[in-house]
DNA sequence: TAGATATCTCCAGAGACTATAGGTTTGGAG
DNA sequence: CTCCAAACCTATAGTCTCTGGAGATATCTA
């Protein structure tokens, strides 16, 4: 039986975050000691590791909730699991695309400024004032 | 003299957002009509466009606040302006790097799942349970 | 058994908005 | 000029994923 602090040390997830995951329904409410403190078992450790890893991979709480629910039905086909992961991959790719466009604009903007002239002539300020100087949309 | 709705239509910034920018100190508090409604001039239109464009480029509110403050001193050198833009470019690049790593892991994970087997055997679920299957860190 | 540490619940804050409720002003039609 | 709908006002709460604090209680160690 682990206290919440033990669980925290073993998974690297902060104590308030563990309580938050419980509140969000990702962790089932833990058993309690006589004095009302949470007590965990290996099972909970594994689930918390799952949650943490999924979060590290960028999945949001509701996606993780779905995945946990699906994994409770081990004999069903994994189509929905696949869909959640694929959707997430797509959203990561979309974000990368957007950020690359930003990177290009910012590179252009920064490259025109040597940081050593008057602000009234600064290309950074002018670029921010006028989207017409940009190459693309954002 | 423009109403807040006019300003909104011309810049594409929603009315509550304009009020929010005022509250955050990005827009100086507008003049008011006799009945206490905000009235704007061209000057405000330009500043709002600046703010919007900076936000579209991903700068956060406090960076924009600094940029506005700096642009009030047009004869000073633009070193700080340059620094803000460069720092932001760096943070965009860092984000791209992180997302690319995620993309790789997710690609690997998704590619091992055809969406058509039992959840208990699903590689997606196994990968989420075990970071050891990942190639890198996140 | 005292004191130190850990835990409990509840609440607020971060960032950048967005939306609602309940009340007031404005602008145009009749 | 009067009336009404549309636009506006303020204040507050909700979004998302935590994180930190206050004040009270429990547990562990010496
Ligand atoms: Zn410059
Ligand atoms: Zn632009
Ligand atoms: Zn599968
Ligand atoms: Zn991993």
Coordinates of C-alpha atoms (C1' of nucleotides) and ligand atoms in Angstrom, one line a residue:
Chain A
X1 CA 0.0 0.0 0.0
X2 CA 1.4 3.3 -1.1
X3 CA 0.7 6.8 0.1
X4 CA 0.0 9.5 -2.4
X5 CA 3.5 10.7 -1.7
X6 CA 5.1 7.3 -2.5
X7 CA 3.1 7.2 -5.7
X8 CA 4.3 10.7 -6.6
X9 CA 7.9 9.8 -6.0
X10 CA 7.7 6.6 -8.0
X11 CA 6.0 8.2 -11.0
X12 CA 7.3 11.7 -10.9
X13 CA 3.8 13.0 -10.9
X14 CA 3.2 15.7 -8.3
X15 CA 0.8 15.1 -5.5
X16 CA -1.8 17.7 -6.4
X17 CA -1.7 16.4 -10.0
X18 CA -2.6 12.9 -8.8
X19 CA -5.5 14.3 -6.9
X20 CA -6.5 16.2 -10.0
X21 CA -6.4 13.1 -12.2
X22 CA -8.7 11.4 -9.7
X23 CA -11.1 14.4 -9.8
X24 CA -11.0 14.2 -13.6
X25 CA -12.0 10.5 -13.5
X26 CA -8.7 9.1 -14.8
X27 CA -7.8 7.4 -11.6
X28 CA -10.5 5.6 -9.7
X29 CA -11.0 7.0 -6.2
X30 CA -8.4 5.3 -4.1
X31 CA -9.1 3.4 -0.9
X32 CA -8.6 5.3 2.3
X33 CA -6.7 4.7 5.5
X34 CA -8.5 5.0 8.8
X35 CA -7.5 8.7 8.9
X36 CA -8.9 9.2 5.4
X37 CA -5.6 9.3 3.5
X38 CA -5.4 7.7 0.0
X39 CA -3.8 4.3 -0.2
X40 CA -2.6 2.9 -3.6
X41 CA -1.6 -0.5 -5.0
X42 CA 0.5 -1.6 -7.9
X43 CA -2.6 -1.4 -10.2
X44 CA -2.9 2.3 -9.5
X45 CA 0.8 2.8 -10.1
X46 CA 0.5 1.2 -13.6
X47 CA -2.5 3.3 -14.5
X48 CA -0.8 6.5 -13.4
X49 CA 2.2 5.6 -15.5
X50 CA -0.1 5.1 -18.4
X51 CA -1.8 8.5 -17.9
X52 CA 1.5 10.2 -17.5
X53 CA 3.0 8.7 -20.6
X54 CA -0.1 9.5 -22.6
X55 CA 0.1 13.1 -21.4
X56 CA 3.8 13.2 -22.3
X57 CA 2.8 12.2 -25.7
X58 CA 0.4 15.1 -25.8
X59 CA -3.0 13.4 -25.5
X60 CA -5.5 15.4 -23.6
X61 CA -7.5 14.3 -20.6
X62 CA -10.7 13.4 -22.4
X63 CA -8.7 11.2 -24.9
X64 CA -7.0 9.5 -22.1
X65 CA -10.4 8.9 -20.4
X66 CA -11.6 7.3 -23.6
X67 CA -8.6 5.1 -23.9
X68 CA -8.9 3.9 -20.3
X69 CA -12.6 3.1 -20.9
X70 CA -11.7 1.2 -24.1
X71 CA -9.0 -0.8 -22.4
X72 CA -11.6 -2.1 -19.9
X73 CA -13.0 -4.1 -22.8
X74 CA -9.9 -6.1 -23.9
X75 CA -11.8 -8.3 -26.4
X76 CA -13.3 -5.6 -28.5
X77 CA -11.6 -4.5 -31.6
X78 CA -9.1 -1.6 -31.3
X79 CA -10.6 0.6 -34.0
X80 CA -11.4 3.4 -31.7
X81 CA -8.0 3.2 -30.0
X82 CA -6.4 3.6 -33.4
X83 CA -8.7 6.5 -34.3
X84 CA -7.7 8.4 -31.2
X85 CA -4.0 7.9 -31.8
X86 CA -4.3 8.8 -35.4
X87 CA -6.4 11.9 -34.8
X88 CA -3.8 13.0 -32.3
X89 CA -0.9 12.4 -34.7
X90 CA -2.8 14.5 -37.2
X91 CA -3.2 17.3 -34.8
X92 CA 0.5 17.2 -33.9
X93 CA 1.3 17.4 -37.6
X94 CA -1.0 20.4 -38.0
X95 CA 0.7 22.2 -35.1
X96 CA 4.1 21.5 -36.6
X97 CA 2.9 23.0 -39.9
X98 CA 1.6 26.1 -38.3
X99 CA 4.7 26.6 -36.2
X100 CA 7.0 26.2 -39.3
X101 CA 5.1 29.0 -41.0
X102 CA 5.6 31.2 -37.9
X103 CA 9.3 30.2 -37.8
X104 CA 9.7 31.4 -41.4
X105 CA 8.1 34.7 -40.8
X106 CA 10.0 35.3 -37.6
X107 CA 13.3 34.3 -39.3
X108 CA 12.7 36.9 -42.0
X109 CA 11.7 39.5 -39.5
X110 CA 14.6 38.9 -37.1
X111 CA 17.1 38.7 -39.9
X112 CA 16.3 42.3 -41.0
X113 CA 17.2 43.6 -37.6
X114 CA 20.7 43.9 -36.3
X115 CA 19.5 45.2 -32.9
X116 CA 21.5 48.3 -33.3
X117 CA 19.5 51.1 -34.7
X118 CA 16.6 53.4 -33.6
X119 CA 13.3 51.8 -32.8
X120 CA 11.5 54.1 -35.2
X121 CA 13.4 52.5 -38.0
X122 CA 13.2 48.9 -36.7
X123 CA 12.1 46.3 -39.1
X124 CA 10.7 44.2 -36.3
X125 CA 8.3 46.9 -35.2
X126 CA 7.4 47.7 -38.8
X127 CA 6.7 44.0 -39.6
X128 CA 4.5 43.7 -36.6
X129 CA 2.5 46.8 -37.7
X130 CA 2.0 45.5 -41.2
X131 CA 1.1 42.0 -42.1
X132 CA 1.5 43.1 -45.7
X133 CA 5.3 42.5 -45.2
X134 CA 4.6 38.9 -44.4
X135 CA 5.0 36.2 -47.0
X136 CA 2.1 34.0 -45.9
X137 CA -0.9 33.9 -43.7
X138 CA -1.1 32.9 -40.1
Chain B
X1 CA -14.8 58.1 -33.9
X2 CA -15.4 54.4 -34.0
X3 CA -17.6 52.3 -31.6
X4 CA -16.1 49.2 -30.2
X5 CA -18.2 47.2 -32.7
X6 CA -16.8 49.2 -35.6
X7 CA -13.3 48.6 -34.4
X8 CA -14.1 44.9 -34.1
X9 CA -15.4 44.7 -37.7
X10 CA -12.4 46.5 -39.1
X11 CA -9.8 44.4 -37.3
X12 CA -11.5 41.1 -37.0
X13 CA -10.9 41.2 -33.2
X14 CA -14.0 40.3 -31.2
X15 CA -15.5 42.9 -29.0
X16 CA -14.8 41.1 -25.6
X17 CA -11.3 40.6 -26.8
X18 CA -10.8 44.3 -27.3
X19 CA -12.1 45.0 -23.8
X20 CA -9.7 42.3 -22.6
X21 CA -6.7 43.9 -24.3
X22 CA -7.7 47.2 -22.6
X23 CA -7.8 45.5 -19.3
X24 CA -4.4 43.9 -19.9
X25 CA -3.0 47.3 -20.6
X26 CA -2.3 46.8 -24.3
X27 CA -4.8 49.3 -25.4
X28 CA -5.0 52.6 -23.5
X29 CA -8.4 53.2 -22.0
X30 CA -10.5 54.7 -24.8
X31 CA -12.4 57.9 -24.6
X32 CA -16.1 57.5 -23.7
X33 CA -19.3 58.9 -25.2
X34 CA -21.7 60.8 -23.0
X35 CA -23.4 57.4 -22.3
X36 CA -20.1 55.8 -21.3
X37 CA -19.5 53.8 -24.4
X38 CA -15.9 53.5 -25.8
X39 CA -15.0 55.7 -28.8
X40 CA -11.9 55.0 -30.9
X41 CA -9.7 56.8 -33.4
X42 CA -7.4 55.7 -36.1
X43 CA -4.6 55.6 -33.7
X44 CA -6.3 52.9 -31.7
X45 CA -7.1 51.0 -34.9
X46 CA -3.4 50.9 -35.7
X47 CA -2.4 49.7 -32.3
X48 CA -5.0 47.0 -32.3
X49 CA -3.8 45.8 -35.7
X50 CA -0.3 45.7 -34.2
X51 CA -1.5 43.7 -31.2
X52 CA -3.4 41.3 -33.4
X53 CA -0.6 40.7 -35.7
X54 CA 1.9 40.1 -32.9
X55 CA -0.6 37.6 -31.3
X56 CA -1.0 35.9 -34.7
X57 CA 2.8 35.5 -34.7
X58 CA 2.6 33.9 -31.4
X59 CA 3.9 36.6 -29.1
X60 CA 2.3 36.6 -25.7
X61 CA 0.6 39.5 -24.0
X62 CA 3.5 40.5 -21.8
X63 CA 5.9 40.5 -24.8
X64 CA 3.5 42.7 -26.7
X65 CA 3.2 45.0 -23.7
X66 CA 7.0 45.4 -23.7
X67 CA 7.1 46.0 -27.4
X68 CA 4.5 48.7 -27.1
X69 CA 6.4 50.3 -24.3
X70 CA 9.6 50.2 -26.3
X71 CA 8.0 51.7 -29.4
X72 CA 7.0 54.8 -27.3
X73 CA 10.7 55.6 -27.3
X74 CA 11.5 55.8 -31.0
X75 CA 14.9 57.2 -30.7
X76 CA 16.3 54.5 -28.4
X77 CA 18.2 51.6 -30.0
X78 CA 16.2 48.5 -30.8
X79 CA 18.3 46.0 -29.0
X80 CA 15.4 44.9 -26.7
X81 CA 13.0 44.7 -29.5
X82 CA 15.4 42.4 -31.3
X83 CA 15.9 40.3 -28.2
X84 CA 12.1 39.8 -27.7
X85 CA 11.7 38.7 -31.3
X86 CA 14.7 36.4 -31.2
X87 CA 13.7 34.8 -27.9
X88 CA 10.3 34.1 -29.4
X89 CA 11.8 32.6 -32.5
X90 CA 13.9 30.4 -30.3
X91 CA 10.8 29.3 -28.4
X92 CA 9.0 28.5 -31.6
X93 CA 11.9 26.4 -32.7
X94 CA 12.0 24.6 -29.4
X95 CA 8.3 23.8 -29.8
X96 CA 8.8 22.4 -33.3
X97 CA 11.6 20.2 -32.1
X98 CA 9.5 18.8 -29.3
X99 CA 6.5 18.2 -31.6
X100 CA 8.7 16.5 -34.1
X101 CA 9.8 14.0 -31.5
X102 CA 6.2 13.4 -30.6
X103 CA 5.4 13.0 -34.2
X104 CA 8.0 10.3 -34.6
X105 CA 6.8 8.3 -31.6
X106 CA 3.2 8.6 -32.6
X107 CA 4.0 7.5 -36.2
X108 CA 5.7 4.5 -34.9
X109 CA 2.9 3.7 -32.5
X110 CA 0.2 4.2 -35.0
X111 CA 2.0 2.3 -37.8
X112 CA 2.0 -0.9 -35.6
X113 CA -1.8 -0.9 -35.3
X114 CA -4.2 -1.7 -38.2
X115 CA -7.2 -0.9 -36.0
X116 CA -8.6 -4.4 -36.5
X117 CA -7.5 -6.6 -33.6
X118 CA -8.4 -7.1 -29.9
X119 CA -7.6 -4.2 -27.6
X120 CA -5.7 -6.5 -25.3
X121 CA -3.2 -7.1 -28.1
X122 CA -3.2 -3.5 -29.3
X123 CA 0.2 -1.9 -29.8
X124 CA -1.1 1.5 -29.1
X125 CA -2.2 0.6 -25.7
X126 CA 1.0 -1.3 -25.0
X127 CA 3.1 1.6 -26.1
X128 CA 1.2 4.0 -23.9
X129 CA 1.7 1.7 -20.9
X130 CA 5.4 1.3 -21.5
X131 CA 7.7 4.2 -22.3
X132 CA 10.5 1.6 -22.8
X133 CA 9.1 0.9 -26.3
X134 CA 9.7 4.6 -27.2
X135 CA 12.8 5.5 -29.1
X136 CA 13.4 8.8 -27.3
X137 CA 12.5 11.0 -24.4
X138 CA 9.6 13.4 -24.2
Chain C
dT1 C1' 4.3 11.4 23.7
dA2 C1' 6.0 15.4 21.3
dG3 C1' 7.4 17.2 17.2
dA4 C1' 8.2 16.9 12.3
dT5 C1' 6.5 15.6 8.2
dA6 C1' 2.7 14.2 5.2
dT7 C1' -1.8 14.4 4.0
dC8 C1' -6.6 16.2 3.8
dT9 C1' -10.1 19.7 1.5
dC10 C1' -11.1 23.8 -0.6
dC11 C1' -9.9 27.7 -3.2
dA12 C1' -7.3 30.7 -6.3
dG13 C1' -4.2 31.6 -10.1
dA14 C1' -1.9 30.9 -14.6
dG15 C1' -3.0 32.5 -20.1
dA16 C1' -5.8 34.2 -23.5
dC17 C1' -9.7 34.6 -24.3
dT18 C1' -15.2 33.5 -24.6
dA19 C1' -19.8 33.6 -23.0
dT20 C1' -23.5 34.8 -20.2
dA21 C1' -26.7 37.8 -17.4
dG22 C1' -28.8 41.9 -16.3
dG23 C1' -28.9 46.6 -17.3
dT24 C1' -28.1 51.1 -20.3
dT25 C1' -27.3 53.8 -24.6
dT26 C1' -27.6 54.5 -29.3
dG27 C1' -29.4 55.1 -33.9
dG28 C1' -32.9 54.7 -37.2
dA29 C1' -37.9 54.1 -38.7
dG30 C1' -42.4 55.6 -38.3
Chain D
dC1 C1' -40.4 63.0 -31.3
dT2 C1' -41.0 58.4 -29.8
dC3 C1' -40.2 53.8 -29.7
dC4 C1' -37.7 49.6 -30.2
dA5 C1' -34.0 46.7 -31.6
dA6 C1' -29.3 46.5 -31.7
dA7 C1' -25.3 47.6 -29.7
dC8 C1' -23.1 48.6 -25.6
dC9 C1' -21.9 48.5 -20.5
dT10 C1' -20.0 45.9 -16.1
dA11 C1' -19.2 41.9 -13.6
dT12 C1' -18.7 37.1 -13.4
dA13 C1' -17.7 32.4 -14.7
dG14 C1' -16.0 29.0 -17.7
dT15 C1' -12.3 26.9 -20.8
dC16 C1' -7.7 23.4 -19.9
dT17 C1' -4.2 21.3 -17.1
dC18 C1' -2.3 21.8 -13.6
dT19 C1' 0.2 24.2 -9.4
dG20 C1' 0.4 26.4 -5.1
dG21 C1' -1.4 28.0 -0.7
dA22 C1' -4.2 28.0 3.8
dG23 C1' -5.7 25.8 7.6
dA24 C1' -6.8 21.5 9.7
dT25 C1' -5.8 16.6 10.5
dA26 C1' -3.0 12.2 10.3
dT27 C1' 1.1 9.5 10.5
dC28 C1' 5.7 8.5 11.5
dT29 C1' 10.0 8.7 14.3
dA30 C1' 12.8 9.6 18.3
Ligands
LIG1 ZN1 15.7 46.7 -35.2
LIG2 ZN1 1.8 38.6 -40.9
LIG3 ZN1 -4.5 -1.8 -32.3
LIG4 ZN1 7.5 7.3 -24.4

